[in-house]
Amino acid sequence: MRAFEYAAPKERRQALGLLGRSWGDTEILAGGTDLLSLMKDDIVTPKRLVNIKGVAGPELHAIMRKQNGVQIGALVHLADLPSASDIRERYPMLADAAMEAASPQIRNMATMGGNICQRPRCWYFRNGFGLLGQKDGKSLVMEGDNRYHAILGNEGPAYFVSPSSIVPSLIAYGAKVTLASASGTREVALEKFFVIPKDENQREHDLRPDEMLTLVTLPAPPAGAKVAHYEVRQKAAFDWPLATCAALLEMNGGTVKSARIVMGHVAPIPWVSNEAAQAMAGKPVTEETADAAGAAAVANAKSLGRNGYKIKLARVAVKRAILMAAKGGQA
Amino acid sequence: MAKRDDEIKQIPGEESGNGLSRRSFLKIGGLAAAVPVVTGPKIIQVGGEQVEVHGPHAAPITLMVNGKRQTLNVEPRVTLLDALREDLDVTGPKRVCDRGECGACTVLIDGKAVYSCSTLAIDAQGKEIVTIEGLMAGATQLSPVQEAYVQHDASQCGFCTSGFVTATTAFLRDHPNPTHEEMVRNLGGNFCRCGTYGGIREVVQAHAGGKRAATEAAGAVAVKGGF
Amino acid sequence: MADKYAWPAENERAYIGKRISRVDGPFKVSGRAKYTYDYNPKGLLYGAVLRSPYPKARIVSIDTSAAEKMPGVKSVHIVQKDPTGKPVTIQFAGDDVVAVAAQTEDQAEDALRAIKIQWEVLPHFVQDEKEPSGPLQGPTVMSQDDLVGALSNQMPQGQLIQQLKTNGVSFKVDDEFIKQMKQFNIPQPIIDAVQQAPYHPEAQNQPQSPYKEVRNETKGDPDSGFKSADVTHEGLYGSTVITHCCMEAHGVVAEWPDPDHLLVHISTQSVSSMPGQIAGGLKAQGVNIDAANIRVEQQNVGGGFGSKFSADRWGVYVPMLSKKAGGAPVKVMLERDAELEVAGARPSHYARVKIAATRDGKITAWDANGWGTGGPGGGAAPPLPYVFDVPNQRNRYISVSTNTGPSRAWRAPQHPQAAVITMGALEDLAAKLNMNPVEFFRKNIEYVTEARRQIYLDELDIADKMMNFSSRWHPRGQGGSGMMRQGLGLSIHTWGGRGHNSNCDFTIHPDGSVDIKMGTQDLGTGTRTAILIVAADTLGIPMEQINLHIGDSSYPTSGGSGGSTTIGGVSSSTRRGAVDARDALFAKVAPALGSTPDKLVARNGKIFVEGDESKALTWKQACAKIGPMPITVQGKNPGPENLTNSGVGGVQMADVSVDTETGIVKVNKMVAVQDCGLVIDLKTAESQVLGALVMGVSYALFEEKIYDPSTGVMLNDNMEFYRLAGLGDIPEMQVHMMTGKGYDERGVIGLAEPPTVSPGAAISNAVANAIGVRVPYLPITPDRVLQALESEEKGARA
């Protein structure tokens, strides 16, 4: 790891003041589970780390009920989500996604904000070929081994997949994030926070180098909504999913009034499938309708060469999430 | 990962603004030689307030390890794992992947199992750090979990064992009657290459059944001498 | 006396064959066991290594001048330096190029970034899965590059000599070349073979190709074998390159206490052979030191699995770094990426197999076209067909040279891959005949070597019962109608496992304490425990009363721990040493007991006259009669009487579920029935088998070294995408050790390799049984399962 300066401010305004103007100047240290690996691999080489864990006040650290919704501080640990009654009882899909994420050691360290801002696991990126995985202007992903790469939103030049297995659930619940800088704060729908970069200087989200993600705000869950999160994962635990889906179904008696279907690990951004949602609207949940929604979700998917199987997996993830949601979510 | 960066990158001077003064910031390579070695933090002005900035040079930090207060001199880039192993000679936690992927470096910080390879030493100040060495029931007496690991032959080469025992200790403390699913989810952060999972599963099952098995061979529970 | 060393009869054993907890367990579970990685001598310097980012490149120049001036840097050593000054060509990404030692690890890494290397990047080749097409290398005459490649990639000596003898060399072997080989400490038999090799200058123009035919043999009459068959099957089988991924990386701590003595801690499977290897390597660097002045120490080793027999480059450059730093201790442990890239690889083996049988299930012919890679040096042919030496065979094998990390022995070298190919083809043929594979294997048992026919038949019976295999077996593809399909599969395997050469000093002191010194090592297999069990049972005293010292090259030499040779070697040398020491003690105490030494018995902490326990001395009383000088004898293996043996058989069965929508395989249950002669410690023996099953599930489902075709780097050089099985991926496991009459008399036979052979084949067969189609290659990942199902559907539609 390269040398860096380290500051652990106690006040939010100090933390914001310590952030740099361009990427490479500073990085925010929270859980550190992704950042330190990126630094050891020489992928991210900040001159300064700003450790925000000691920033005083409940804003960053607490889960608070706000009006009918809930505010989750950026520094809340993943391990604390399932055990918080506000989350467990009202946002069970989020509790479940957090419980399934990574390993207990990581869940004890990693934070809500860090989970949202974590960098892609694309092996070209992690091997030093840049976020877009290019060499001499050519995409190594397209020419090489893309078995874990994007099947949607993969027109290029970005082919990596969005790494969080929690974000799809947050988006399905309609989450917003608060981004603070020394000059003020702004609130962005989490869905809009993620962007597909067009060049190597862009990141995969809308956070600016001098900004800090401080809060995740969830509106009240729709009354009687049925939810479930499904991960297609080869190993029983601690394994990056091959495809995930968060499904939120608002019911009208026996039929779906409206649905939110958000897929993960299939595109450079969390992928909101309006096609799948429309396919479910006005329909009862059956094996056939759920499968049709899955088919609609991947109708525009395209293989990069080695990842065609992921189209099937994404379709299955959507189908199973919808079926599980209708059955009342998972245990 | 093959490091493919064999040239020194030019580090631009930091922009003024945010209340920071313009100055050249040198951090690596031959350039680092030019940085005078100072101990203790710098104080810089941020929006009219004073903030301590540490490093990049080594500075003294204090860690509470297995109940003992220890002071050591490290750069901010030193991980807790390396500080424990190299500076304090606490070598129970192992360095295997060094990326938070294998669990061999697991320690307890304020009672929670974490990867010490993914924690900076400077960031572990003011917290209770417990390593495998601190989990013994007495100076030479194994804890029940350690004893069960011996009993069920849940270690072979032993290099993952420290981390596994530490993770198991935290897991069984929080889940006195664990289900299979809880075990899979909560001991999923550790890997073993020799394949001792069968024994580890028995350790957990024995605990769940309330059985604290007695050891078979005399003298197996006490640690004496040394290998 | 006849049979004085023979293993004690069952009723005379207090420990042997019982379930004994490993003696080093308490040290490992408390974090107190010290490994090479943990050794922190005073004044330790930390090394870091610049590795090649390119799979094939010529090093034009290296400039370390800036690095040498970096803060904390104490020494710099160029690893890739040809003594003649010729530019070195790197053959795989990750190879060590320059090593630096500094006061902290971060300083050493900083210094690496200041090293300037000019590379001439050359075209590379990393593809091994596709069936070779295009020209083969001409007659396999060795060029100078081939020879250097074979030497640096540790091609087995016998194979190399044979190749030189048969095919010759394409370059003129002059005195200068011989001199250089000597300088590099190349073994004399190889130098002789090079000198005597036929010279074929015309072969210099042979086509450049990564493909080389290394086997082309016909036995019997395959054509008529196929003609006489009722059923023929053709299939594709294989397993990709995997890596060892030892938890403790390879690495070294070395220091020169004075200019003539070197102390080395190295993570190794072969303590006794290290001084010689290191001395040889240093000699090539111009540093002369007698092997006798090198002391190698290692108390514990965090896994080896076959990858830690060589001193390796680091076994030489770390002492060099130390020497250049005035002898200060230097530590280099490989980073995980390097560990996965360069320090472990099991060769891939693929084959297109044609196999035929009569209607009643008798195999009539076998034809295999195989290929695979072991890295830059290519690979040797696997033993095909495996276990079943069927009549009328044709076997062809093409070695593929790739710019990937060189292969190392991996638990039962070549056998797991051979089992995947052979057992897969057999199971597919049985499926075509609609036969339960247990029945099919029985039907063809005559093709198994006679010595093990009955063992396999017994084991098949036992495994069948443990798994309820035959009662639950269903024809292929009838594993259910929903998305989840269940299936059963089996495989059988063999291994040698005779005890290696081993020596120990065995001492009984006048105060009754006992000392054993042996230059062996305990890889976590339970070697320490086994030695103490044998010694304690021979002397009739508790294990705790015996002090055991291993892991030091200054102790009597004992073989490397590989090929399942350790247990037979160390138990036999210990037994002989213990018997001789005990008999010497008997001679000293016989007069006091009014008897003769041959009438005495040592048991339950006493020495007594056989048949009259009233004439007894306690162990302590007896030892007091030794006199002032302790009894010391040397125990050896081999030696009089056969205490160890070779040739085991094992049967494994797997029960799997496959999610046909996602292609995810879950192993539900595995059973292993294993013979290994006399079991010394049932507990650690079972752990070996259980561990092998876990490793087997891991390589069957998850493990694969993935190389990028365009850059030639290993893409998954970490532990998140180089997947190892976790606790939740492990099935219910049952182990049955074949012990007692008919087995114990065979003597002690090694166990680590055999149970690792079958899991991949058994799981692959179970998957085929479940989903009705073969997934050709291991690991059986979702993409491969879905692809197989899709091709089956297409086939069905066509």
PDB file of C-alpha atoms in Angstrom, chain C residues 419-627:
ATOM      1  CA  ALA C 419     -10.276 -40.655 -12.688  1.00  0.00           C
ATOM      2  CA  VAL C 420     -12.513 -37.880 -14.051  1.00  0.00           C
ATOM      3  CA  ILE C 421     -11.800 -39.063 -17.599  1.00  0.00           C
ATOM      4  CA  THR C 422     -11.945 -42.810 -17.024  1.00  0.00           C
ATOM      5  CA  MET C 423     -14.738 -43.094 -14.474  1.00  0.00           C
ATOM      6  CA  GLY C 424     -16.762 -40.603 -16.506  1.00  0.00           C
ATOM      7  CA  ALA C 425     -16.433 -42.650 -19.667  1.00  0.00           C
ATOM      8  CA  LEU C 426     -17.237 -45.873 -17.800  1.00  0.00           C
ATOM      9  CA  GLU C 427     -20.296 -44.362 -16.142  1.00  0.00           C
ATOM     10  CA  ASP C 428     -21.515 -42.967 -19.485  1.00  0.00           C
ATOM     11  CA  LEU C 429     -21.143 -46.367 -21.074  1.00  0.00           C
ATOM     12  CA  ALA C 430     -22.973 -48.008 -18.161  1.00  0.00           C
ATOM     13  CA  ALA C 431     -25.754 -45.447 -18.623  1.00  0.00           C
ATOM     14  CA  LYS C 432     -26.008 -46.371 -22.270  1.00  0.00           C
ATOM     15  CA  LEU C 433     -26.396 -49.988 -21.196  1.00  0.00           C
ATOM     16  CA  ASN C 434     -28.927 -48.847 -18.574  1.00  0.00           C
ATOM     17  CA  MET C 435     -26.809 -50.559 -15.939  1.00  0.00           C
ATOM     18  CA  ASN C 436     -26.244 -49.574 -12.328  1.00  0.00           C
ATOM     19  CA  PRO C 437     -22.565 -48.560 -12.342  1.00  0.00           C
ATOM     20  CA  VAL C 438     -21.876 -50.678  -9.249  1.00  0.00           C
ATOM     21  CA  GLU C 439     -22.904 -53.688 -11.273  1.00  0.00           C
ATOM     22  CA  PHE C 440     -20.964 -52.453 -14.301  1.00  0.00           C
ATOM     23  CA  PHE C 441     -17.785 -51.928 -12.271  1.00  0.00           C
ATOM     24  CA  ARG C 442     -18.147 -55.400 -10.761  1.00  0.00           C
ATOM     25  CA  LYS C 443     -18.601 -56.887 -14.177  1.00  0.00           C
ATOM     26  CA  ASN C 444     -15.282 -55.453 -15.291  1.00  0.00           C
ATOM     27  CA  ILE C 445     -13.348 -56.077 -12.092  1.00  0.00           C
ATOM     28  CA  GLU C 446     -11.095 -58.569 -13.881  1.00  0.00           C
ATOM     29  CA  TYR C 447      -9.396 -55.595 -15.564  1.00  0.00           C
ATOM     30  CA  VAL C 448      -8.254 -54.357 -12.179  1.00  0.00           C
ATOM     31  CA  THR C 449      -4.910 -55.646 -10.937  1.00  0.00           C
ATOM     32  CA  GLU C 450      -5.446 -58.953  -9.208  1.00  0.00           C
ATOM     33  CA  ALA C 451      -3.942 -57.754  -5.925  1.00  0.00           C
ATOM     34  CA  ARG C 452      -6.815 -55.336  -5.377  1.00  0.00           C
ATOM     35  CA  ARG C 453      -9.817 -57.069  -6.966  1.00  0.00           C
ATOM     36  CA  GLN C 454     -11.175 -58.383  -3.691  1.00  0.00           C
ATOM     37  CA  ILE C 455     -10.472 -55.116  -1.904  1.00  0.00           C
ATOM     38  CA  TYR C 456     -12.545 -53.206  -4.435  1.00  0.00           C
ATOM     39  CA  LEU C 457     -15.349 -55.762  -4.330  1.00  0.00           C
ATOM     40  CA  ASP C 458     -15.478 -55.565  -0.525  1.00  0.00           C
ATOM     41  CA  GLU C 459     -15.367 -51.791  -0.619  1.00  0.00           C
ATOM     42  CA  LEU C 460     -18.073 -51.533  -3.280  1.00  0.00           C
ATOM     43  CA  ASP C 461     -20.334 -53.601  -1.035  1.00  0.00           C
ATOM     44  CA  ILE C 462     -19.698 -51.457   2.008  1.00  0.00           C
ATOM     45  CA  ALA C 463     -20.042 -48.162   0.145  1.00  0.00           C
ATOM     46  CA  ASP C 464     -23.221 -49.394  -1.525  1.00  0.00           C
ATOM     47  CA  LYS C 465     -24.736 -50.060   1.890  1.00  0.00           C
ATOM     48  CA  MET C 466     -23.546 -46.758   3.389  1.00  0.00           C
ATOM     49  CA  MET C 467     -25.057 -44.801   0.505  1.00  0.00           C
ATOM     50  CA  ASN C 468     -28.005 -47.118  -0.172  1.00  0.00           C
ATOM     51  CA  PHE C 469     -26.701 -46.706  -3.678  1.00  0.00           C
ATOM     52  CA  SER C 470     -28.204 -49.656  -5.501  1.00  0.00           C
ATOM     53  CA  SER C 471     -31.551 -49.386  -3.759  1.00  0.00           C
ATOM     54  CA  ARG C 472     -31.826 -45.695  -4.633  1.00  0.00           C
ATOM     55  CA  TRP C 473     -30.122 -45.698  -8.027  1.00  0.00           C
ATOM     56  CA  HIS C 474     -32.215 -44.649 -10.985  1.00  0.00           C
ATOM     57  CA  PRO C 475     -31.384 -44.764 -14.692  1.00  0.00           C
ATOM     58  CA  ARG C 476     -29.826 -41.651 -16.126  1.00  0.00           C
ATOM     59  CA  GLY C 477     -31.998 -38.568 -16.292  1.00  0.00           C
ATOM     60  CA  GLN C 478     -34.755 -40.031 -14.130  1.00  0.00           C
ATOM     61  CA  GLY C 479     -33.725 -37.947 -11.147  1.00  0.00           C
ATOM     62  CA  GLY C 480     -37.079 -36.235 -10.821  1.00  0.00           C
ATOM     63  CA  SER C 481     -39.259 -34.144 -13.061  1.00  0.00           C
ATOM     64  CA  GLY C 482     -39.132 -30.718 -11.424  1.00  0.00           C
ATOM     65  CA  MET C 483     -36.313 -28.247 -11.619  1.00  0.00           C
ATOM     66  CA  MET C 484     -34.366 -30.040  -8.870  1.00  0.00           C
ATOM     67  CA  ARG C 485     -32.808 -33.324  -9.972  1.00  0.00           C
ATOM     68  CA  GLN C 486     -31.053 -35.811  -7.780  1.00  0.00           C
ATOM     69  CA  GLY C 487     -28.393 -38.269  -8.830  1.00  0.00           C
ATOM     70  CA  LEU C 488     -25.824 -40.790  -7.622  1.00  0.00           C
ATOM     71  CA  GLY C 489     -22.316 -41.463  -8.869  1.00  0.00           C
ATOM     72  CA  LEU C 490     -19.267 -43.474  -7.960  1.00  0.00           C
ATOM     73  CA  SER C 491     -15.568 -43.745  -8.637  1.00  0.00           C
ATOM     74  CA  ILE C 492     -12.712 -45.988  -7.547  1.00  0.00           C
ATOM     75  CA  HIS C 493      -9.049 -45.203  -7.157  1.00  0.00           C
ATOM     76  CA  THR C 494      -5.628 -46.471  -6.216  1.00  0.00           C
ATOM     77  CA  TRP C 495      -2.269 -45.249  -4.960  1.00  0.00           C
ATOM     78  CA  GLY C 496       1.110 -46.609  -3.879  1.00  0.00           C
ATOM     79  CA  GLY C 497       2.018 -45.146  -0.507  1.00  0.00           C
ATOM     80  CA  ARG C 498       5.022 -47.165   0.603  1.00  0.00           C
ATOM     81  CA  GLY C 499       6.993 -45.549   3.415  1.00  0.00           C
ATOM     82  CA  HIS C 500       9.926 -43.395   2.381  1.00  0.00           C
ATOM     83  CA  ASN C 501      13.474 -43.482   3.710  1.00  0.00           C
ATOM     84  CA  SER C 502      13.466 -42.272   7.263  1.00  0.00           C
ATOM     85  CA  ASN C 503      15.920 -42.154  10.147  1.00  0.00           C
ATOM     86  CA  CYS C 504      15.628 -41.166  13.755  1.00  0.00           C
ATOM     87  CA  ASP C 505      17.753 -40.962  16.854  1.00  0.00           C
ATOM     88  CA  PHE C 506      15.984 -42.722  19.667  1.00  0.00           C
ATOM     89  CA  THR C 507      17.231 -42.078  23.194  1.00  0.00           C
ATOM     90  CA  ILE C 508      16.163 -43.420  26.582  1.00  0.00           C
ATOM     91  CA  HIS C 509      17.622 -41.431  29.472  1.00  0.00           C
ATOM     92  CA  PRO C 510      18.456 -42.882  32.880  1.00  0.00           C
ATOM     93  CA  ASP C 511      15.676 -40.787  34.446  1.00  0.00           C
ATOM     94  CA  GLY C 512      13.109 -42.476  32.215  1.00  0.00           C
ATOM     95  CA  SER C 513      12.577 -39.642  29.807  1.00  0.00           C
ATOM     96  CA  VAL C 514      12.647 -40.439  26.123  1.00  0.00           C
ATOM     97  CA  ASP C 515      13.803 -38.372  23.175  1.00  0.00           C
ATOM     98  CA  ILE C 516      13.171 -38.873  19.472  1.00  0.00           C
ATOM     99  CA  LYS C 517      14.845 -36.711  16.867  1.00  0.00           C
ATOM    100  CA  MET C 518      13.806 -36.990  13.246  1.00  0.00           C
ATOM    101  CA  GLY C 519      14.212 -34.620  10.304  1.00  0.00           C
ATOM    102  CA  THR C 520      10.625 -35.043   9.205  1.00  0.00           C
ATOM    103  CA  GLN C 521       7.780 -32.513   9.149  1.00  0.00           C
ATOM    104  CA  ASP C 522       4.106 -32.494  10.114  1.00  0.00           C
ATOM    105  CA  LEU C 523       1.906 -31.005   7.408  1.00  0.00           C
ATOM    106  CA  GLY C 524      -1.136 -31.307   9.594  1.00  0.00           C
ATOM    107  CA  THR C 525      -1.525 -34.937   8.679  1.00  0.00           C
ATOM    108  CA  GLY C 526      -0.748 -36.034  12.219  1.00  0.00           C
ATOM    109  CA  THR C 527       2.885 -37.084  11.711  1.00  0.00           C
ATOM    110  CA  ARG C 528       3.909 -36.050  15.239  1.00  0.00           C
ATOM    111  CA  THR C 529       0.993 -37.920  16.718  1.00  0.00           C
ATOM    112  CA  ALA C 530       1.740 -41.080  14.751  1.00  0.00           C
ATOM    113  CA  ILE C 531       5.405 -41.141  15.779  1.00  0.00           C
ATOM    114  CA  LEU C 532       4.477 -40.774  19.449  1.00  0.00           C
ATOM    115  CA  ILE C 533       1.789 -43.456  19.171  1.00  0.00           C
ATOM    116  CA  VAL C 534       4.258 -45.970  17.757  1.00  0.00           C
ATOM    117  CA  ALA C 535       6.965 -45.098  20.274  1.00  0.00           C
ATOM    118  CA  ALA C 536       4.582 -45.216  23.220  1.00  0.00           C
ATOM    119  CA  ASP C 537       3.077 -48.551  22.187  1.00  0.00           C
ATOM    120  CA  THR C 538       6.537 -50.041  21.737  1.00  0.00           C
ATOM    121  CA  LEU C 539       7.872 -48.861  25.104  1.00  0.00           C
ATOM    122  CA  GLY C 540       4.609 -49.414  26.957  1.00  0.00           C
ATOM    123  CA  ILE C 541       4.578 -45.877  28.354  1.00  0.00           C
ATOM    124  CA  PRO C 542       2.195 -42.925  27.837  1.00  0.00           C
ATOM    125  CA  MET C 543       2.708 -40.685  24.789  1.00  0.00           C
ATOM    126  CA  GLU C 544       3.114 -37.651  27.049  1.00  0.00           C
ATOM    127  CA  GLN C 545       6.292 -39.155  28.475  1.00  0.00           C
ATOM    128  CA  ILE C 546       8.086 -38.937  25.141  1.00  0.00           C
ATOM    129  CA  ASN C 547       9.746 -35.819  23.746  1.00  0.00           C
ATOM    130  CA  LEU C 548       9.614 -35.579  20.002  1.00  0.00           C
ATOM    131  CA  HIS C 549      11.762 -33.228  17.950  1.00  0.00           C
ATOM    132  CA  ILE C 550      11.143 -32.823  14.239  1.00  0.00           C
ATOM    133  CA  GLY C 551      11.421 -30.112  11.625  1.00  0.00           C
ATOM    134  CA  ASP C 552      15.158 -29.544  11.758  1.00  0.00           C
ATOM    135  CA  SER C 553      17.713 -30.484   9.144  1.00  0.00           C
ATOM    136  CA  SER C 554      20.257 -31.227  11.880  1.00  0.00           C
ATOM    137  CA  TYR C 555      18.192 -34.256  12.913  1.00  0.00           C
ATOM    138  CA  PRO C 556      18.535 -37.590  11.118  1.00  0.00           C
ATOM    139  CA  THR C 557      17.202 -37.303   7.598  1.00  0.00           C
ATOM    140  CA  SER C 558      13.689 -38.307   6.781  1.00  0.00           C
ATOM    141  CA  GLY C 559      11.993 -38.176   3.403  1.00  0.00           C
ATOM    142  CA  GLY C 560       9.855 -35.416   2.016  1.00  0.00           C
ATOM    143  CA  SER C 561       6.190 -35.583   2.930  1.00  0.00           C
ATOM    144  CA  GLY C 562       4.681 -36.368  -0.424  1.00  0.00           C
ATOM    145  CA  GLY C 563       3.051 -39.215  -2.256  1.00  0.00           C
ATOM    146  CA  SER C 564       1.610 -40.564   0.984  1.00  0.00           C
ATOM    147  CA  THR C 565       5.021 -41.866   1.975  1.00  0.00           C
ATOM    148  CA  THR C 566       5.431 -40.228   5.367  1.00  0.00           C
ATOM    149  CA  ILE C 567       3.310 -42.367   7.654  1.00  0.00           C
ATOM    150  CA  GLY C 568       4.918 -45.586   6.436  1.00  0.00           C
ATOM    151  CA  GLY C 569       8.409 -44.090   6.684  1.00  0.00           C
ATOM    152  CA  VAL C 570       8.236 -42.433  10.082  1.00  0.00           C
ATOM    153  CA  SER C 571       6.205 -45.156  11.768  1.00  0.00           C
ATOM    154  CA  SER C 572       8.651 -47.811  10.565  1.00  0.00           C
ATOM    155  CA  SER C 573      11.824 -45.945  11.552  1.00  0.00           C
ATOM    156  CA  THR C 574      10.257 -45.114  14.906  1.00  0.00           C
ATOM    157  CA  ARG C 575       9.222 -48.712  15.464  1.00  0.00           C
ATOM    158  CA  ARG C 576      12.688 -50.052  14.684  1.00  0.00           C
ATOM    159  CA  GLY C 577      14.339 -47.394  16.841  1.00  0.00           C
ATOM    160  CA  ALA C 578      11.952 -47.992  19.710  1.00  0.00           C
ATOM    161  CA  VAL C 579      12.328 -51.776  19.551  1.00  0.00           C
ATOM    162  CA  ASP C 580      16.128 -51.565  19.532  1.00  0.00           C
ATOM    163  CA  ALA C 581      16.204 -49.028  22.377  1.00  0.00           C
ATOM    164  CA  ARG C 582      13.728 -51.090  24.360  1.00  0.00           C
ATOM    165  CA  ASP C 583      15.780 -54.253  23.783  1.00  0.00           C
ATOM    166  CA  ALA C 584      18.908 -52.433  24.931  1.00  0.00           C
ATOM    167  CA  LEU C 585      17.019 -51.465  28.048  1.00  0.00           C
ATOM    168  CA  PHE C 586      15.843 -55.072  28.497  1.00  0.00           C
ATOM    169  CA  ALA C 587      19.479 -56.164  28.399  1.00  0.00           C
ATOM    170  CA  LYS C 588      20.298 -53.730  31.201  1.00  0.00           C
ATOM    171  CA  VAL C 589      17.407 -54.770  33.444  1.00  0.00           C
ATOM    172  CA  ALA C 590      17.156 -58.510  32.777  1.00  0.00           C
ATOM    173  CA  PRO C 591      19.589 -59.466  35.576  1.00  0.00           C
ATOM    174  CA  ALA C 592      17.630 -57.435  38.124  1.00  0.00           C
ATOM    175  CA  LEU C 593      14.472 -59.289  37.146  1.00  0.00           C
ATOM    176  CA  GLY C 594      16.267 -62.627  37.240  1.00  0.00           C
ATOM    177  CA  SER C 595      15.414 -63.220  33.610  1.00  0.00           C
ATOM    178  CA  THR C 596      16.803 -62.868  30.100  1.00  0.00           C
ATOM    179  CA  PRO C 597      16.099 -59.930  27.758  1.00  0.00           C
ATOM    180  CA  ASP C 598      14.084 -62.039  25.312  1.00  0.00           C
ATOM    181  CA  LYS C 599      11.579 -62.883  28.064  1.00  0.00           C
ATOM    182  CA  LEU C 600      10.803 -59.289  28.963  1.00  0.00           C
ATOM    183  CA  VAL C 601       7.745 -57.243  28.069  1.00  0.00           C
ATOM    184  CA  ALA C 602       7.234 -53.481  28.240  1.00  0.00           C
ATOM    185  CA  ARG C 603       3.603 -52.567  28.813  1.00  0.00           C
ATOM    186  CA  ASN C 604       1.479 -50.313  31.019  1.00  0.00           C
ATOM    187  CA  GLY C 605       4.492 -48.349  32.231  1.00  0.00           C
ATOM    188  CA  LYS C 606       6.266 -51.449  33.470  1.00  0.00           C
ATOM    189  CA  ILE C 607       8.945 -53.880  32.375  1.00  0.00           C
ATOM    190  CA  PHE C 608       8.045 -57.393  33.421  1.00  0.00           C
ATOM    191  CA  VAL C 609       8.802 -61.007  32.776  1.00  0.00           C
ATOM    192  CA  GLU C 610       6.395 -62.477  30.273  1.00  0.00           C
ATOM    193  CA  GLY C 611       3.763 -64.534  32.079  1.00  0.00           C
ATOM    194  CA  ASP C 612       4.765 -63.293  35.537  1.00  0.00           C
ATOM    195  CA  GLU C 613       3.821 -59.684  36.145  1.00  0.00           C
ATOM    196  CA  SER C 614       4.991 -59.931  39.760  1.00  0.00           C
ATOM    197  CA  LYS C 615       8.535 -59.828  38.409  1.00  0.00           C
ATOM    198  CA  ALA C 616       8.334 -56.213  37.343  1.00  0.00           C
ATOM    199  CA  LEU C 617      10.049 -52.853  37.492  1.00  0.00           C
ATOM    200  CA  THR C 618       8.317 -49.574  36.839  1.00  0.00           C
ATOM    201  CA  TRP C 619       9.582 -47.745  33.764  1.00  0.00           C
ATOM    202  CA  LYS C 620      11.490 -45.307  35.969  1.00  0.00           C
ATOM    203  CA  GLN C 621      13.051 -48.074  38.075  1.00  0.00           C
ATOM    204  CA  ALA C 622      14.072 -49.897  34.939  1.00  0.00           C
ATOM    205  CA  CYS C 623      15.656 -46.838  33.365  1.00  0.00           C
ATOM    206  CA  ALA C 624      17.628 -46.152  36.529  1.00  0.00           C
ATOM    207  CA  LYS C 625      19.556 -49.338  35.693  1.00  0.00           C
ATOM    208  CA  ILE C 626      20.829 -47.843  32.442  1.00  0.00           C
ATOM    209  CA  GLY C 627      23.830 -46.261  34.118  1.00  0.00           C
TER     210      GLY C 627
END
